[in-house]
mmCIF file of C-alpha atoms in Angstrom:
data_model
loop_
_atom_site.group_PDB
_atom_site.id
_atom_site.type_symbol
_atom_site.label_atom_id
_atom_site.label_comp_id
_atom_site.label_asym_id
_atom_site.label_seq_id
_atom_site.Cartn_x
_atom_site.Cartn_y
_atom_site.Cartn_z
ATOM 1 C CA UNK F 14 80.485 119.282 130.292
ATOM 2 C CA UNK F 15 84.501 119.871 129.890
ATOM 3 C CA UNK F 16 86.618 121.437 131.972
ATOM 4 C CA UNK F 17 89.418 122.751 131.080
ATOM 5 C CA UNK F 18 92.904 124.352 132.891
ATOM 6 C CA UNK F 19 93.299 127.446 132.966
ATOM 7 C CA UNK F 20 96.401 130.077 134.013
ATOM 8 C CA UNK F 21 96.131 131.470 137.514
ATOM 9 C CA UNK F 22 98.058 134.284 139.146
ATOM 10 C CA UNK F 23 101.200 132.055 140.323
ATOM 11 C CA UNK F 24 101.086 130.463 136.266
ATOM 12 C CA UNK F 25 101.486 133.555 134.904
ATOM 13 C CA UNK F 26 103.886 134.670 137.128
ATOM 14 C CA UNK F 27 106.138 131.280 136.502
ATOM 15 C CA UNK F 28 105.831 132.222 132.833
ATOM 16 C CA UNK F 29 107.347 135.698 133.127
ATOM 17 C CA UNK F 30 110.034 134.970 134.976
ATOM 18 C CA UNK F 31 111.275 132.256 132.764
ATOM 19 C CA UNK F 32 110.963 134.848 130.020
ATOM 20 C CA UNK F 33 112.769 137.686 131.874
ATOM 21 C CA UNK F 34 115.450 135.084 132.707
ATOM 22 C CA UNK F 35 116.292 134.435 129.576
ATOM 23 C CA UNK F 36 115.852 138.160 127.899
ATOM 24 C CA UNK F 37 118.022 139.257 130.865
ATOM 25 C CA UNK F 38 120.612 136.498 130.568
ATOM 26 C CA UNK F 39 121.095 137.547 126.740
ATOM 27 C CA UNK F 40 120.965 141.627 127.924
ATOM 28 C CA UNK F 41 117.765 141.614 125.439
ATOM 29 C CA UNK F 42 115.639 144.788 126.454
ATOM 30 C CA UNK F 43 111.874 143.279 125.431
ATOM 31 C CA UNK F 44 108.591 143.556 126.578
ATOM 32 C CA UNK F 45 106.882 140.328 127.760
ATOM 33 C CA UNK F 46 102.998 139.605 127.374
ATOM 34 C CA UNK F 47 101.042 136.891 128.353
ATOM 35 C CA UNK F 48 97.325 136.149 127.577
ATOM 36 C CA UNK F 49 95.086 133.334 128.195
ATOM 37 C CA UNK F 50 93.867 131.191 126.185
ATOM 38 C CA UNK F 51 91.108 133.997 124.484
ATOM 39 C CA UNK F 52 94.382 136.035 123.830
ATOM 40 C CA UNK F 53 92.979 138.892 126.910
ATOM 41 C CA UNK F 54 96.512 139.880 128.819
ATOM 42 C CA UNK F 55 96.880 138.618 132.024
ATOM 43 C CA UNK F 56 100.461 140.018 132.380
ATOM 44 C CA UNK F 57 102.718 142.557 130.883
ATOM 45 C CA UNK F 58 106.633 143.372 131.457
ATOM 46 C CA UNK F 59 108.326 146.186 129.964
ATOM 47 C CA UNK F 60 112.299 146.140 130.409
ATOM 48 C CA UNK F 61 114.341 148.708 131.106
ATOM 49 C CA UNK F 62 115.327 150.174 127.470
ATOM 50 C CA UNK F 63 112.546 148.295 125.322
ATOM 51 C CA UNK F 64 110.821 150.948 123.207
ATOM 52 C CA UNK F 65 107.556 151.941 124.182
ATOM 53 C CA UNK F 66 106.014 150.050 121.105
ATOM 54 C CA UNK F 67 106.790 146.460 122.497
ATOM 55 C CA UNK F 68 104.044 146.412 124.679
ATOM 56 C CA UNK F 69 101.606 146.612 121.897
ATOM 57 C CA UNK F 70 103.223 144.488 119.872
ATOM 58 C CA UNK F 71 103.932 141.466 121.932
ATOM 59 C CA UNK F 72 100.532 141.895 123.556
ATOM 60 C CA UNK F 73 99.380 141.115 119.934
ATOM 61 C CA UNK F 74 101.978 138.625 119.280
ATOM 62 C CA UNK F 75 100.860 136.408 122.113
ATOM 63 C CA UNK F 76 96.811 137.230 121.043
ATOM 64 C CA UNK F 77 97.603 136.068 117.681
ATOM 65 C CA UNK F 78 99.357 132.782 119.030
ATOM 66 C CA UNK F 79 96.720 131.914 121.814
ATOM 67 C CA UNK F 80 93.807 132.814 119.269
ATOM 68 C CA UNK F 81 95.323 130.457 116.445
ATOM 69 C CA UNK F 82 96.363 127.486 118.772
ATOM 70 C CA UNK F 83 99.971 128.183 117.141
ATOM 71 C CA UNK F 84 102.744 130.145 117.006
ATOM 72 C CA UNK F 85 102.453 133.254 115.260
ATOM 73 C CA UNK F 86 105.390 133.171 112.710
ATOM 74 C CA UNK F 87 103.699 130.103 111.053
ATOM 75 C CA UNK F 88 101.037 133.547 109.937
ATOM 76 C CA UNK F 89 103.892 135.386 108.937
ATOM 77 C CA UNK F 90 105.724 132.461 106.895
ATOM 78 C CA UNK F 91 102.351 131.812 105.399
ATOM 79 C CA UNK F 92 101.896 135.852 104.010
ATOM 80 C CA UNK F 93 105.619 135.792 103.608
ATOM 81 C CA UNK F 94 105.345 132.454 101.420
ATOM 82 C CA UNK F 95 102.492 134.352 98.889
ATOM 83 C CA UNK F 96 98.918 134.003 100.719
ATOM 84 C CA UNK F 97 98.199 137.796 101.185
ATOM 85 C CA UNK F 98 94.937 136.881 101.739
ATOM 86 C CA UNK F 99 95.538 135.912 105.319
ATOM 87 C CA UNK F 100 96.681 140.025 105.684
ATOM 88 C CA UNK F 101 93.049 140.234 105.981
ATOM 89 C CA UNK F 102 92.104 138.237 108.946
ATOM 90 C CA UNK F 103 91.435 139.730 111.922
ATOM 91 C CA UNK F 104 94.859 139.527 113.379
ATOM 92 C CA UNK F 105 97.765 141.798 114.280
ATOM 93 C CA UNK F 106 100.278 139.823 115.432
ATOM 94 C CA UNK F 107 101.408 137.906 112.650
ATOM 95 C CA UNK F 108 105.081 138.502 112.904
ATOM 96 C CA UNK F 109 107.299 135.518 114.822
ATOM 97 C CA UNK F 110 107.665 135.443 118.408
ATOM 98 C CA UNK F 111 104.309 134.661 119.830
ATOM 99 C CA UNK F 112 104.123 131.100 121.284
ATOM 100 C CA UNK F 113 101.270 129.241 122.998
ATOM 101 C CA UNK F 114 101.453 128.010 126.209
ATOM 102 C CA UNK F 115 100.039 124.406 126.393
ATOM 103 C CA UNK F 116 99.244 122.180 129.142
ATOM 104 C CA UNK F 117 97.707 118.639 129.283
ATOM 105 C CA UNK F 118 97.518 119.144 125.443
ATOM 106 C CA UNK F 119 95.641 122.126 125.660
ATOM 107 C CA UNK F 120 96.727 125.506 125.159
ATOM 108 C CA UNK F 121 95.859 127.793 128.319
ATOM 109 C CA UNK F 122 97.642 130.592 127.036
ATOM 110 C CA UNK F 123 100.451 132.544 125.311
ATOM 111 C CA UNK F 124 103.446 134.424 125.732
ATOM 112 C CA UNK F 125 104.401 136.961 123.012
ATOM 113 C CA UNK F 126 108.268 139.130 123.052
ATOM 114 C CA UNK F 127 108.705 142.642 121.181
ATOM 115 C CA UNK F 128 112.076 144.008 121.175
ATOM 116 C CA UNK F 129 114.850 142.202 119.581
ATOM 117 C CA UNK F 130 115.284 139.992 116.891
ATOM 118 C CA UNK F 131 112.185 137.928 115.520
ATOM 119 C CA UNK F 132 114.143 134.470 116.535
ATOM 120 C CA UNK F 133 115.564 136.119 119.783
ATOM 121 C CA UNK F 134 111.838 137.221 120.805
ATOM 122 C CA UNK F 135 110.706 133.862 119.653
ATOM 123 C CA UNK F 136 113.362 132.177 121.796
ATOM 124 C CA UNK F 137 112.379 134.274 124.695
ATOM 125 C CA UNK F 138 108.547 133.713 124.251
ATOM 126 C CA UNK F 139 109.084 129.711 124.343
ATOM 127 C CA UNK F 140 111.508 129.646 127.821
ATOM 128 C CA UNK F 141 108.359 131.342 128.823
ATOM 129 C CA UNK F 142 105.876 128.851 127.262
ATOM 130 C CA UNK F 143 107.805 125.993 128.404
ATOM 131 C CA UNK F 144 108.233 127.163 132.059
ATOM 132 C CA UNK F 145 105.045 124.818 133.301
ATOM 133 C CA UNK F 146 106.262 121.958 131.516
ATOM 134 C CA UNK F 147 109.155 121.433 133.724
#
């Protein structure tokens, strides 16, 4: 039998305030998610001025990156690049800025950012992703 890491309380909570840190250095107003490795939301921050809509979307964002074992704008390059196919999987966070969070090689988890810029919420999602790795 494997075993297998998985994120804990005091993980996720290492995770989020990476993210925060770095949304709140830049004045970003986002919403934070992060989900475990299934993509189920372990933790979800709404700042102050973030529309009410980012916590749906990065909640799917980071279930679209933990599901896939990638991050999600490599879905939205590939519909973007001419496979509309792929619109028909069953995912709903194809847009970039969800970003698996991967430890020992394996991913435990994800983070995924609404509110900003797709490359702004992608670099908030990977100060997140990165925060156990350091």
């Amino acid at each position: 039998m494997l075993t297998k890491s998985v994120l804990t309380v005091a993980e996720t909570t290492q995770i989020l305030d990476a993210a925060r840190a770095e949304a709140e250095k830049n004045q970003w107003a986002v919403t934070i998610a992060v989900t475990d490795d299934g993509g189920h939301l372990l933790s979800l921050l709404r700042l102050d001025g973030c529309a009410p809509v980012g916590a749906y979307i990065a909640t799917e964002k980071a279930r679209t990156a933990a599901l896939g074992r990638r991050e999600s704008k490599v879905y939205e390059d590939m519909i973007n690049g001419g496979r509309t196919a792929f619109l028909s999987a069953p995912l709903q966070g194809t847009l970039e800025g969800g970003v698996p969070v991967i430890v020992g090689g394996q991913v435990v988890g994800a983070v995924g950012v609404s509110g900003v810029k797709a490359d702004q919420d992608a670099q908030i999602a990977k100060a997140g992703a990165t925060a156990l790795n350091g």
